[in-house]
Coordinates of C-alpha atoms and ligand atoms in Angstrom, one line a residue:
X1 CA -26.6 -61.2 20.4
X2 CA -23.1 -62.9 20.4
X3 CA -24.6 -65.7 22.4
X4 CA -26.8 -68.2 23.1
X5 CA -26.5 -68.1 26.5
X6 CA -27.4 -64.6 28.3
X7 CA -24.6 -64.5 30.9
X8 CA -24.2 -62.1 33.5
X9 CA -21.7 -58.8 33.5
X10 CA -20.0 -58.6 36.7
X11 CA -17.0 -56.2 36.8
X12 CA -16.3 -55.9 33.2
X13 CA -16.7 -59.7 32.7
X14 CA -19.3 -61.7 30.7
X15 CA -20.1 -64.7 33.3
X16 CA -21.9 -67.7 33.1
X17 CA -23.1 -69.8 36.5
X18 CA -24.1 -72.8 37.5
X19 CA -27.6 -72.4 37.5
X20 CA -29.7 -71.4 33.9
X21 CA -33.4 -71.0 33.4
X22 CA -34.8 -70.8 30.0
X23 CA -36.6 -67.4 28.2
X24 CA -39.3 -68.3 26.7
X25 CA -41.0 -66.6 23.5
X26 CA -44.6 -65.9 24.6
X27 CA -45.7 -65.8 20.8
X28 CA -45.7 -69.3 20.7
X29 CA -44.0 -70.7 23.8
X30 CA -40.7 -71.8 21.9
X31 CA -37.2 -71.9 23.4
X32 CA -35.6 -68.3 23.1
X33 CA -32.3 -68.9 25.2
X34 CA -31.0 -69.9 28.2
X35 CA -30.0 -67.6 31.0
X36 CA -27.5 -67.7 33.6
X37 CA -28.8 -66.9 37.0
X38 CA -26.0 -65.1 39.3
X39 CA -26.0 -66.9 42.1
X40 CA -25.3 -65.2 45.9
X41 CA -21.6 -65.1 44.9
X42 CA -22.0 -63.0 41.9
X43 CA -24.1 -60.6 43.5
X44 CA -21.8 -60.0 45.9
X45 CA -19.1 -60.1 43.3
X46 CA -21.3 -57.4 41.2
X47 CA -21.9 -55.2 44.2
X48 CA -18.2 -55.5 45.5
X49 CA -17.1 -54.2 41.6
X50 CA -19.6 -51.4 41.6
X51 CA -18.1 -50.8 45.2
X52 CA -14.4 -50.1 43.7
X53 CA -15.8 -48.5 40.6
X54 CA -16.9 -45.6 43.2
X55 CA -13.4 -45.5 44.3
X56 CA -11.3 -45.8 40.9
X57 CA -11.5 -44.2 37.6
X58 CA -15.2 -43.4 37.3
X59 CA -14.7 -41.3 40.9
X60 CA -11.9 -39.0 38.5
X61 CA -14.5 -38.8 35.5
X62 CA -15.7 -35.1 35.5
X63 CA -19.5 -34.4 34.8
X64 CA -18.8 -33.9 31.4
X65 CA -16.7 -36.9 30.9
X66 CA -19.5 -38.7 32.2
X67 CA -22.3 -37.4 29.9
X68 CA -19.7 -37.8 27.1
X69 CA -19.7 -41.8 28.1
X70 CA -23.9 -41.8 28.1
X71 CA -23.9 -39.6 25.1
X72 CA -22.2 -43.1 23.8
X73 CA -24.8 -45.4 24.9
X74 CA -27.2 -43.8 23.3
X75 CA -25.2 -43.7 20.0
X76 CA -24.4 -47.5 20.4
X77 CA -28.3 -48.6 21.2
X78 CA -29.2 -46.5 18.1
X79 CA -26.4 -48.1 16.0
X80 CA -27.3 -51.6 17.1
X81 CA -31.4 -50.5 17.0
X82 CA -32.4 -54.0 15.1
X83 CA -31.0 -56.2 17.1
X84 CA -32.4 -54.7 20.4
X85 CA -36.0 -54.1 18.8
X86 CA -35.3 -57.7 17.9
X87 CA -34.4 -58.8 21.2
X88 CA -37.3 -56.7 22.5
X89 CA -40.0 -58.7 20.5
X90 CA -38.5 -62.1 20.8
X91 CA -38.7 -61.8 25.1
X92 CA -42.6 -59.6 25.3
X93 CA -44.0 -60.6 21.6
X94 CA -45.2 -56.8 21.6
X95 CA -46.1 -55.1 18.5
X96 CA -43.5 -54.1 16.3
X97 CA -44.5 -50.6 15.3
X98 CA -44.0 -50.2 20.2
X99 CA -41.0 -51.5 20.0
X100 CA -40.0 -49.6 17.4
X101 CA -41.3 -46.4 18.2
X102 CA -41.4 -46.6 21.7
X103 CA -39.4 -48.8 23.4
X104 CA -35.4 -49.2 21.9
X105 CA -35.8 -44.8 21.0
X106 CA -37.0 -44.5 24.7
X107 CA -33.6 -46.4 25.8
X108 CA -31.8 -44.3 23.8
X109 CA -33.2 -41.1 24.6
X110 CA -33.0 -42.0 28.4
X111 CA -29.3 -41.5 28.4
X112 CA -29.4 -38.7 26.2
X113 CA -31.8 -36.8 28.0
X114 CA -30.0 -37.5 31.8
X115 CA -26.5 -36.6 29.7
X116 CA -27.9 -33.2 29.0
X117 CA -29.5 -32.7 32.1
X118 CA -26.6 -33.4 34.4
X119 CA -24.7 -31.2 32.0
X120 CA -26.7 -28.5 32.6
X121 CA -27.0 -28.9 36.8
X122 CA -26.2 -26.2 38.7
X123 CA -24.5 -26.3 42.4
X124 CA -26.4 -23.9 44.6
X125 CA -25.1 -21.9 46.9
X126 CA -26.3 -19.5 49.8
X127 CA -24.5 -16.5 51.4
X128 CA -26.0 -15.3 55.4
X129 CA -25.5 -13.0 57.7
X130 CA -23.4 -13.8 61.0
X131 CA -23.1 -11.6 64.5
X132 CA -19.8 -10.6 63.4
X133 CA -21.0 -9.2 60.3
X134 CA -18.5 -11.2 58.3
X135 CA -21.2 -13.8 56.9
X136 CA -20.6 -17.6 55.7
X137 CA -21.3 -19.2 52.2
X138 CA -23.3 -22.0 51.9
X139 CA -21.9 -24.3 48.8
X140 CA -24.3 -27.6 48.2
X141 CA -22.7 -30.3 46.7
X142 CA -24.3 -33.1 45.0
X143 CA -22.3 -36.4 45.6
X144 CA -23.1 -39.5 44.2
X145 CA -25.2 -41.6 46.5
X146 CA -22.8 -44.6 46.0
X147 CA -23.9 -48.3 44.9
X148 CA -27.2 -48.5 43.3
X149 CA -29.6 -51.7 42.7
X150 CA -31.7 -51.1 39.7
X151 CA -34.4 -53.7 39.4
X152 CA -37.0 -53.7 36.9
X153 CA -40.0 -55.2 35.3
X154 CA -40.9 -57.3 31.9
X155 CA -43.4 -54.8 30.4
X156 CA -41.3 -52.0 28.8
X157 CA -37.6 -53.9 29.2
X158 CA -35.6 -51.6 28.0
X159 CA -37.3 -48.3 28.5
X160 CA -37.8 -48.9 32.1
X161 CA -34.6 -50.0 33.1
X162 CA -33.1 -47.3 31.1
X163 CA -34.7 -45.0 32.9
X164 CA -33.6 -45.3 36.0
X165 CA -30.0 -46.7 34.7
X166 CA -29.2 -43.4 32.9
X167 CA -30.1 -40.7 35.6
X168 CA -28.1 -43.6 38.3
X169 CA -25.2 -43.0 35.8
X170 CA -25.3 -39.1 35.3
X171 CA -25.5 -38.6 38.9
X172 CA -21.9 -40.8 39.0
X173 CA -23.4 -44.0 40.6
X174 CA -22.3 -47.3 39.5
X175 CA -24.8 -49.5 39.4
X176 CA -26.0 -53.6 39.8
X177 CA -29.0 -54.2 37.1
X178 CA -31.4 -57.0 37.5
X179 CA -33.8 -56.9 34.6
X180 CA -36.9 -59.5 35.2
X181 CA -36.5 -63.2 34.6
X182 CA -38.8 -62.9 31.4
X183 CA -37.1 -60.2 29.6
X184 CA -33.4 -60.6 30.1
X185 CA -32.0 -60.1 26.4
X186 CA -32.3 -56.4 26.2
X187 CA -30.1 -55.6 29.1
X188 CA -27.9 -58.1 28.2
X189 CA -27.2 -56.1 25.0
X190 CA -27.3 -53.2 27.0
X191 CA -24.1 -55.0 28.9
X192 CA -22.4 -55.4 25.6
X193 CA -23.0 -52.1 24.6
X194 CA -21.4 -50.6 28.0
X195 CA -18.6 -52.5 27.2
X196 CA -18.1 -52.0 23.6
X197 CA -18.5 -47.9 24.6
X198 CA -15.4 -48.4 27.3
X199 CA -17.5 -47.9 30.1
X200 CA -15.1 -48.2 33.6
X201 CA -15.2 -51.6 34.5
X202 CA -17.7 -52.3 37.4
X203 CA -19.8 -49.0 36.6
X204 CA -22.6 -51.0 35.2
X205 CA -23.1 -54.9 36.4
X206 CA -25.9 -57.3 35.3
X207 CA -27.4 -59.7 36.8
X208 CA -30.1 -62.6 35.9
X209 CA -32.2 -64.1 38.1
X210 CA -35.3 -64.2 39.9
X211 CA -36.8 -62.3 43.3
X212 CA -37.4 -64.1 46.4
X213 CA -34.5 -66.4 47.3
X214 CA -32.5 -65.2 44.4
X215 CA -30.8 -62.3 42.8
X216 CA -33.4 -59.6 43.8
X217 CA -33.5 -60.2 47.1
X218 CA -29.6 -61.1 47.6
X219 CA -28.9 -57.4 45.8
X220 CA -31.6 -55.7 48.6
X221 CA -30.0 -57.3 51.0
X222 CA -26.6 -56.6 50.2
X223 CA -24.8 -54.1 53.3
X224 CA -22.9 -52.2 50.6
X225 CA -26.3 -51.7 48.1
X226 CA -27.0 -48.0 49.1
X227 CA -30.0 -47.5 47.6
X228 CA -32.9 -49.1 45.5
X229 CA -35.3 -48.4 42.6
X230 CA -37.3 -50.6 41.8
X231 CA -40.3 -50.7 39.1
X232 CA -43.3 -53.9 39.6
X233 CA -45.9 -54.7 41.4
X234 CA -47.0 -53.1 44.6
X235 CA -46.5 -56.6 47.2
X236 CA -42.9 -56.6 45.8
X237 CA -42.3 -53.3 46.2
X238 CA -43.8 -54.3 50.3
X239 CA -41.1 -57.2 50.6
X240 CA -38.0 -55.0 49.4
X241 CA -38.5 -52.5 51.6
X242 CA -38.8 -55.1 54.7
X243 CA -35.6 -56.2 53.8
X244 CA -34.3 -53.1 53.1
X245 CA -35.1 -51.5 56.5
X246 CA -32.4 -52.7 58.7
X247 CA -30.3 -50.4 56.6
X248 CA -32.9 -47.6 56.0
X249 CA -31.9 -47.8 52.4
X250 CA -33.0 -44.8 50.4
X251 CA -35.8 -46.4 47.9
X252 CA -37.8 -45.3 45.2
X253 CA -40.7 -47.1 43.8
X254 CA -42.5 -47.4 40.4
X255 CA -45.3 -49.8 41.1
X256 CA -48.9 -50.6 40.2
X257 CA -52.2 -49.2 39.0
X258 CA -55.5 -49.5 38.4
X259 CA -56.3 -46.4 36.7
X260 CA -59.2 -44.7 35.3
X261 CA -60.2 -42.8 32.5
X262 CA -63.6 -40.2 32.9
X263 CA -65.1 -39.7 29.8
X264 CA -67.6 -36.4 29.9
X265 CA -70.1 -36.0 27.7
X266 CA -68.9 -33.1 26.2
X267 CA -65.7 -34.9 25.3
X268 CA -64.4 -35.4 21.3
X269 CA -66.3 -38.7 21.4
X270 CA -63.9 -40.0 19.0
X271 CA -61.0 -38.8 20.1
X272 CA -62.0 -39.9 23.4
X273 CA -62.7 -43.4 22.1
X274 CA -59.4 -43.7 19.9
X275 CA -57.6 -42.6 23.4
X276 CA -59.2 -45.1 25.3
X277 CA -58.4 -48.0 23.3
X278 CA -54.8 -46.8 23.5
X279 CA -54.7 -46.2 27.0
X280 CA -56.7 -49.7 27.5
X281 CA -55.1 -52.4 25.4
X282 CA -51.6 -50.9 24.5
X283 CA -48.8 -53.1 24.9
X284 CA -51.9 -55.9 25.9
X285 CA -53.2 -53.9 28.5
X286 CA -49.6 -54.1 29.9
X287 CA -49.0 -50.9 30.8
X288 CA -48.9 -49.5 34.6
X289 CA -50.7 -46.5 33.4
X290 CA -53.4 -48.3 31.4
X291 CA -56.9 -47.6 32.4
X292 CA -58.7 -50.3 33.5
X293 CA -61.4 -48.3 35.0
X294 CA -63.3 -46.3 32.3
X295 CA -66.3 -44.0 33.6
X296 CA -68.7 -42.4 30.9
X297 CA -71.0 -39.8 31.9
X298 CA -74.6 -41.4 31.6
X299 CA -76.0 -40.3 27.9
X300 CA -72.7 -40.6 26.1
X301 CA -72.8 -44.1 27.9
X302 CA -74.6 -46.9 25.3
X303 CA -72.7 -45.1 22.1
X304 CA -69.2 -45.2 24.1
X305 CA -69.3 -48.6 25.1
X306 CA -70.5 -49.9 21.6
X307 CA -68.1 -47.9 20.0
X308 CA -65.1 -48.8 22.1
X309 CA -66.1 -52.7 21.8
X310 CA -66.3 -52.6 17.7
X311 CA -62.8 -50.8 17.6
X312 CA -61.9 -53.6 20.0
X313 CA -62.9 -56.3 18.3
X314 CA -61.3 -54.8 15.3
X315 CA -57.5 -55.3 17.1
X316 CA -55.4 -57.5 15.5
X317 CA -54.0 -60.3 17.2
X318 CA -50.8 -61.7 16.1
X319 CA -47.1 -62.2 15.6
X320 CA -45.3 -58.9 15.5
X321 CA -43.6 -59.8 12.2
X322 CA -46.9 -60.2 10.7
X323 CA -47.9 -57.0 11.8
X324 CA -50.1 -57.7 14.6
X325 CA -51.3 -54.6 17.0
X326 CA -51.8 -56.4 19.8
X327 CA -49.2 -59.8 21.1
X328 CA -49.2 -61.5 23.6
X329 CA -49.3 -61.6 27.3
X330 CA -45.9 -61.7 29.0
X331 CA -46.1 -65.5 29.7
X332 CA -49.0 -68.3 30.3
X333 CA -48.3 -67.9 33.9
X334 CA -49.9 -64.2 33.8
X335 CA -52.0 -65.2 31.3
X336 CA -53.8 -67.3 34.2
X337 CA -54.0 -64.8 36.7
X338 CA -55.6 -62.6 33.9
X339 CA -57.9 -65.3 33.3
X340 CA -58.5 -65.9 36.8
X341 CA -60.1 -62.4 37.1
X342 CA -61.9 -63.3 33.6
X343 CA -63.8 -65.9 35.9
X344 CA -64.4 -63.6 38.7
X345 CA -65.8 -60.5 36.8
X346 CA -68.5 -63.4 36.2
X347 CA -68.7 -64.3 39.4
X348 CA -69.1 -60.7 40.7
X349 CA -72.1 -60.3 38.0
X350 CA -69.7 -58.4 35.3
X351 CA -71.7 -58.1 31.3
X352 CA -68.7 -59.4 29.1
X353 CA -69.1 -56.6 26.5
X354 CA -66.8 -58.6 24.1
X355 CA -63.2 -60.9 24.5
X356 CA -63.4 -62.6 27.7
X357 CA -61.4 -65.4 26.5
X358 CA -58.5 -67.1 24.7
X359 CA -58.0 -67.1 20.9
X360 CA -58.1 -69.8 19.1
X361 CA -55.3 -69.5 16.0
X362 CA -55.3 -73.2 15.0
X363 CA -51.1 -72.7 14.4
X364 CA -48.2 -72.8 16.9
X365 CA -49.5 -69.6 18.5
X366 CA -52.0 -71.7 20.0
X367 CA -48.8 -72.6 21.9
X368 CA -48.3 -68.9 23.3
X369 CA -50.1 -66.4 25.9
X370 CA -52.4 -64.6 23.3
X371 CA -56.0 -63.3 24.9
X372 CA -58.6 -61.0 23.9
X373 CA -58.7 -57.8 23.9
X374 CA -61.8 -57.7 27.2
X375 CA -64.6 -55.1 28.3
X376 CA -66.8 -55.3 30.9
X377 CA -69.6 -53.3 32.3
X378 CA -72.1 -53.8 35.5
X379 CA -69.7 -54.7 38.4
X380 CA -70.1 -52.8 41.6
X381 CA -67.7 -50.2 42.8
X382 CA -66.3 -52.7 45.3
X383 CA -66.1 -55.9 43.0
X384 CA -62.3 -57.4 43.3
X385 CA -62.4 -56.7 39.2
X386 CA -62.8 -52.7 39.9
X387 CA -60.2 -52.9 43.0
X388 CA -57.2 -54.9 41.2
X389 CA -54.5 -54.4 39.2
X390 CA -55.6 -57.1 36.5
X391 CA -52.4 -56.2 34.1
X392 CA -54.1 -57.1 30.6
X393 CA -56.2 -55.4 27.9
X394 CA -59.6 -55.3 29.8
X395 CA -61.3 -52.8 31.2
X396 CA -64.7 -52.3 33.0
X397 CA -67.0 -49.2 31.8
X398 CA -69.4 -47.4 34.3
X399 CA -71.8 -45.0 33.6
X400 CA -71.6 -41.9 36.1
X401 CA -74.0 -38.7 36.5
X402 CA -71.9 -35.7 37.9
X403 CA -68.8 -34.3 38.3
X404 CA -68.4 -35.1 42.3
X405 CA -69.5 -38.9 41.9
X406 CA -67.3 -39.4 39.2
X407 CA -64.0 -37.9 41.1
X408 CA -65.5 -40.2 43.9
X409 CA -65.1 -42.9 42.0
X410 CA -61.5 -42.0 40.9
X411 CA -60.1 -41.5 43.8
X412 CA -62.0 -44.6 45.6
X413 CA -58.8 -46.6 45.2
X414 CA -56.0 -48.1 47.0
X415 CA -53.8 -46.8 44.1
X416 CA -53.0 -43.7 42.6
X417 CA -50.9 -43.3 39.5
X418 CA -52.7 -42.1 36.7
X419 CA -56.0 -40.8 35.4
X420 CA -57.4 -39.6 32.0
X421 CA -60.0 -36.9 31.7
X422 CA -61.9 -36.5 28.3
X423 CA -64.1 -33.7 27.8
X424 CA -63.7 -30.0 25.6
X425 CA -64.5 -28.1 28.3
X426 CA -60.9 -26.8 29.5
X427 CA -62.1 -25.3 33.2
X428 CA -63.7 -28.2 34.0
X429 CA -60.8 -30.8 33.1
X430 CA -58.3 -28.4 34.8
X431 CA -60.6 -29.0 38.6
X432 CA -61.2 -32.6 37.9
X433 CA -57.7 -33.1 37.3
X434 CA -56.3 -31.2 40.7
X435 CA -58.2 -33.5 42.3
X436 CA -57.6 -36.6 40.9
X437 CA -55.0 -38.9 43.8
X438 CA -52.8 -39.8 41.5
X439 CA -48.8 -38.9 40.1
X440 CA -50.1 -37.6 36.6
X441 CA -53.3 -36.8 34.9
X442 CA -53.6 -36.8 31.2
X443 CA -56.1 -34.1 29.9
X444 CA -57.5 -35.3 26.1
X445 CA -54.6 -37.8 25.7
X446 CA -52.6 -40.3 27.8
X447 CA -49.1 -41.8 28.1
X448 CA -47.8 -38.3 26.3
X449 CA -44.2 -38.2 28.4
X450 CA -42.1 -35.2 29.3
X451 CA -39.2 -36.5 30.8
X452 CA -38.2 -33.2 32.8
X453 CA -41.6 -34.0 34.3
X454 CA -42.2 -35.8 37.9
X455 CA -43.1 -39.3 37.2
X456 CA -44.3 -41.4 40.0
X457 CA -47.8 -42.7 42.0
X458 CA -49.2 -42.1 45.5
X459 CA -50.5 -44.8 47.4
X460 CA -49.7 -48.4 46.6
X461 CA -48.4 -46.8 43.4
X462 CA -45.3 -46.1 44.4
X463 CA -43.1 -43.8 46.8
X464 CA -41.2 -40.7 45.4
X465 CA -41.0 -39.3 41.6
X466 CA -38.6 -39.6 38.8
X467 CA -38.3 -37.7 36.0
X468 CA -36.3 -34.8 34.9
X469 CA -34.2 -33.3 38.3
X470 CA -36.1 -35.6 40.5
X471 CA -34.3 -38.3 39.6
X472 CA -31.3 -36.4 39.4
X473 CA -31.5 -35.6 43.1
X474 CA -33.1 -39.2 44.3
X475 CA -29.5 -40.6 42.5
X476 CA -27.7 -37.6 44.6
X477 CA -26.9 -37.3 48.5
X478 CA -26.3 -33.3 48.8
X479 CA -23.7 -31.8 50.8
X480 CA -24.2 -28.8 52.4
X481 CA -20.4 -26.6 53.4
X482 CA -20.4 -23.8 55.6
X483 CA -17.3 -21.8 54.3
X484 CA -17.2 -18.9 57.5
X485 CA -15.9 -15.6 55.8
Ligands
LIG1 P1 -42.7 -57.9 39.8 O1 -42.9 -57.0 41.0 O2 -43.2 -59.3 39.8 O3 -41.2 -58.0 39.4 C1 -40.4 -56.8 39.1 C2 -39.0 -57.1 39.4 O4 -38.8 -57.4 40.8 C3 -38.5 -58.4 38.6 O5 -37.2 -58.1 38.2 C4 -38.5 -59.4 39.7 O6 -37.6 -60.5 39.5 C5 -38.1 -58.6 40.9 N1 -38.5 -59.2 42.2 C6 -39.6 -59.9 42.5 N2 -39.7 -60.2 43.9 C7 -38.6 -59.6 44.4 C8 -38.0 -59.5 45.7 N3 -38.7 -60.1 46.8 N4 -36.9 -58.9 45.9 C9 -36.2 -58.3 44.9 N5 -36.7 -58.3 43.6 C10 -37.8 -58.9 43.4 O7 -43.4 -57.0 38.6 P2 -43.6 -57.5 37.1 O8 -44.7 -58.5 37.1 O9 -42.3 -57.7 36.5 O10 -44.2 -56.1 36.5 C11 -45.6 -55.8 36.5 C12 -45.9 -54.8 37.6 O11 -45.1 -53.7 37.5 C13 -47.3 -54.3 37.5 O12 -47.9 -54.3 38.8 C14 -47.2 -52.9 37.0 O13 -48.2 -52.0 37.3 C15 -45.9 -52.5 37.6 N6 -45.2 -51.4 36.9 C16 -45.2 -50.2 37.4 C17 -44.6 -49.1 36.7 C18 -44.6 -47.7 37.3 O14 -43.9 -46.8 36.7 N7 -45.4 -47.4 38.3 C19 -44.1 -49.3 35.5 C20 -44.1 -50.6 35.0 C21 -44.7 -51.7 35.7
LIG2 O1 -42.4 -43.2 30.4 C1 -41.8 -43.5 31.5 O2 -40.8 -42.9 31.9 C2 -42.3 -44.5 32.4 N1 -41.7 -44.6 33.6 C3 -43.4 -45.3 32.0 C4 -43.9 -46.3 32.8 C5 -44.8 -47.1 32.2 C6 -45.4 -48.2 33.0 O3 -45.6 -49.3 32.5

């Protein structure tokens, strides 16, 4: 990164402010950099540019001029691929061979794939019947929605705001980024690359800062933001759209989960329990789509939950450059609430399986927000540790009996965004699965991504889907005109 301080982007312009909060590494909690939070007069500033850009050059681009410019991104992000998987590492501490495989290609691919996509869009059009028997034409046009607020979390930096960023941008939206206050240097990068690719001036503005009281809320409250998407947590997702409402901005929200995966007895027991330690502890349990509620149909019970604990205990815990597959929590901050519900599973009468507690390294990671890898079993349907998005690697196991009580059991939650069904028997997965109340259901596998596919949650998961042409048309306001032959 050319600097030490992560400024903001505002109209073409790298700005510093006169406020700064420090990123923290959360492998050993060391000084990354400082970060200059845009204060109400930047965000204004960033909205105002992304206003004009909607008027000026970017307004003239035609679709293909546009997918041309994303078609760069991409090409820049791949070309500067170390330093944003360095960046990447240096904000989360996640393992390299994610952020290598996962997280900087995902960024890359985002604007590839919403390049070709908008390429290949189609206006629709309708031709009726009138009294006079001369008929009309009904031509739909798809017009950009205007100023868009992207604001996203600190678990998949890059890949998240990317997605929403890219399909914004193909749909000829500027927009106004706010990445989260613990992973800023990705999307600063992202800035320079937007700028070293000739992107219009004000088509893409960043800005640092926090929620409430700061940059987050001054961008949802801003008259000439036209719409929001938003990925975190379900209460934040609450708050933005109170102060959205006056304005009845169009939103569209990515937010929590407290999934489950149903093993059935039938399953590839160790496929199913190689899936389950991914979809548990990946990314250190990080993941909205991790499961965190894992049932096992009674006899394959005992084996599964020994089996899953011994691969568990067999994670490594580490630095990414020394190869660990497992870092740290985001910050010591969530490493507390994680810990909080480590006290309260006892509380509720949970069996701690294995982890349950903090590592102890004896070096300066001792310093960071490292925890173990955590699996419970005996809590109650209703304990707070079965209802909760928790947000680490832990998971409770149940043992369940049929078919009904286990999609009972899925379904018995405030959320719905994911599930994961295990078994070999292809009729039964397919009925579970239609019934599961959730935005996708993995089927012998999880977190396998089609991105022409609807992505989304019901419930306090989130409202609406991305993905393919739905975020195409969320990023779009259509016009409907009536030609009258
Ligand atoms: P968060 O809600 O705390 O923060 C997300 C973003 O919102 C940050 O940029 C933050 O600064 C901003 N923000 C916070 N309060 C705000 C306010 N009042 N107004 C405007 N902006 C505000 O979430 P997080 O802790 O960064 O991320 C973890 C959460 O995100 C988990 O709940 C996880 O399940 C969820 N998540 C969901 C998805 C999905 O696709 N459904 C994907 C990733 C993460
Ligand atoms: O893969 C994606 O497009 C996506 N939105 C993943 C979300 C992961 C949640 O943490």
């Amino acid at each position: 990164m050319s600097t030490t301080r992560l400024k903001n982007y505002i109209g073409g312009q790298f700005e510093d402010s006169d406020k700064h909060f420090s990123n923290i590494r959360p492998v050993d909690g060391t000084l990354i950099c400082e970060v200059a939070e845009a204060s109400k007069d930047q965000v204004d500033a960033a909205v105002e540019a992304a206003k004009e850009a909607m008027s000026g050059q970017w307004a003239s681009f035609s679709v293909a001029e546009r997918c041309d410019m994303l078609d760069k991104v991409a090409d820049e992000i791949e070309r500067r691929f170390d330093d944003f998987v360095a960046a990447e590492i240096a904000d989360t501490g996640k393992a390299h061979v994610q952020v290598k495989n996962i997280d900087i290609p995902r960024g890359a691919a985002n604007f590839r794939f919403f390049a070709n996509l908008a390429r290949e869009q189609q206006e629709k059009s309708w031709t009726m019947d009138t009294t006079d028997g001369q008929g009309a034409t009904n031509h739909i046009v798809n017009k950009p929605i205007g100023v868009v607020a992207v604001i996203s979390p600190w678990n998949l930096p890059l890949l998240l705001m990317t997605w929403k960023v890219a399909p914004a941008l193909a749909a000829g939206n500027a927009v106004v980024v706010k990445p989260s206050e613990e992973t800023p240097s990705t999307a600063t990068l992202l800035a320079e690359v937007m700028d070293d690719v000739g992107m219009p001036k004000g088509v893409f503005n960043l800005v640092h800062g926090f929620g409430p009281g700061s940059t987050g809320e001054f961008m949802v409250e801003h008259p000439h933001v036209d719409a929001i998407t938003f990925t975190g947590e379900s209460r934040t997702g609450t708050a933005i759209m109170k102060n959205a409402a006056d304005r009845l901005k169009p939103v569209s929200f990515e937010l929590g989960g407290k999934n489950a995966a149903i093993i059935f007895a039938d399953a590839d027991f160790e496929k199913a329990v190689a899936g389950t330690i991914r979809s548990a502890f990946s990314n250190c349990g990080q993941v909205c789509l991790c499961s965190e509620r894992v049932y096992v149909e009674r006899p394959l019970f005992d084996k599964f939950v020994k089996a899953l604990a011994q691969k568990a205990e067999k994670i490594k815990i580490g630095r990414p450059e020394e190869g660990a597959d497992m870092g740290p929590l985001i910050s010591r901050e969530h490493r507390e609430k994680v810990l909080s519900y480590f006290k309260l599973a006892t509380e509720e009468g949970a069996t701690v399986i294995t982890g349950g507690e903090v590592p102890n390294f004896g070096d300066a990671r001792d310093e960071g927000a490292f925890i173990k890898p955590t699996i419970w079993t005996g809590l109650s349907e209703d304990a707070r540790c079965v209802r909760e998005e928790i947000f680490g690697p832990v998971c409770h196991i149940a043992p369940f009996d049929d078919e009904a009580e286990v999609i009972g059991y899925a379904n018995n939650s405030d959320y719905g965004l994911a599930a994961a069904v295990w078994t070999q028997d292809m009729d039964k997965a397919a009925r579970v699965a239609r019934q599961m109340e959730v935005g996708i259901c993995w089927i012998n596998d999880w977190f396998l991504r089609d991105l022409r596919t609807p992505f989304g949650g019901v419930k306090l998961s989130g409202i609406g889907r991305e993905g393919g042409i739905h975020s195409l048309e969320f990023y779009s306001e259509p016009l409907t005109i009536c030609v009258k032959h």
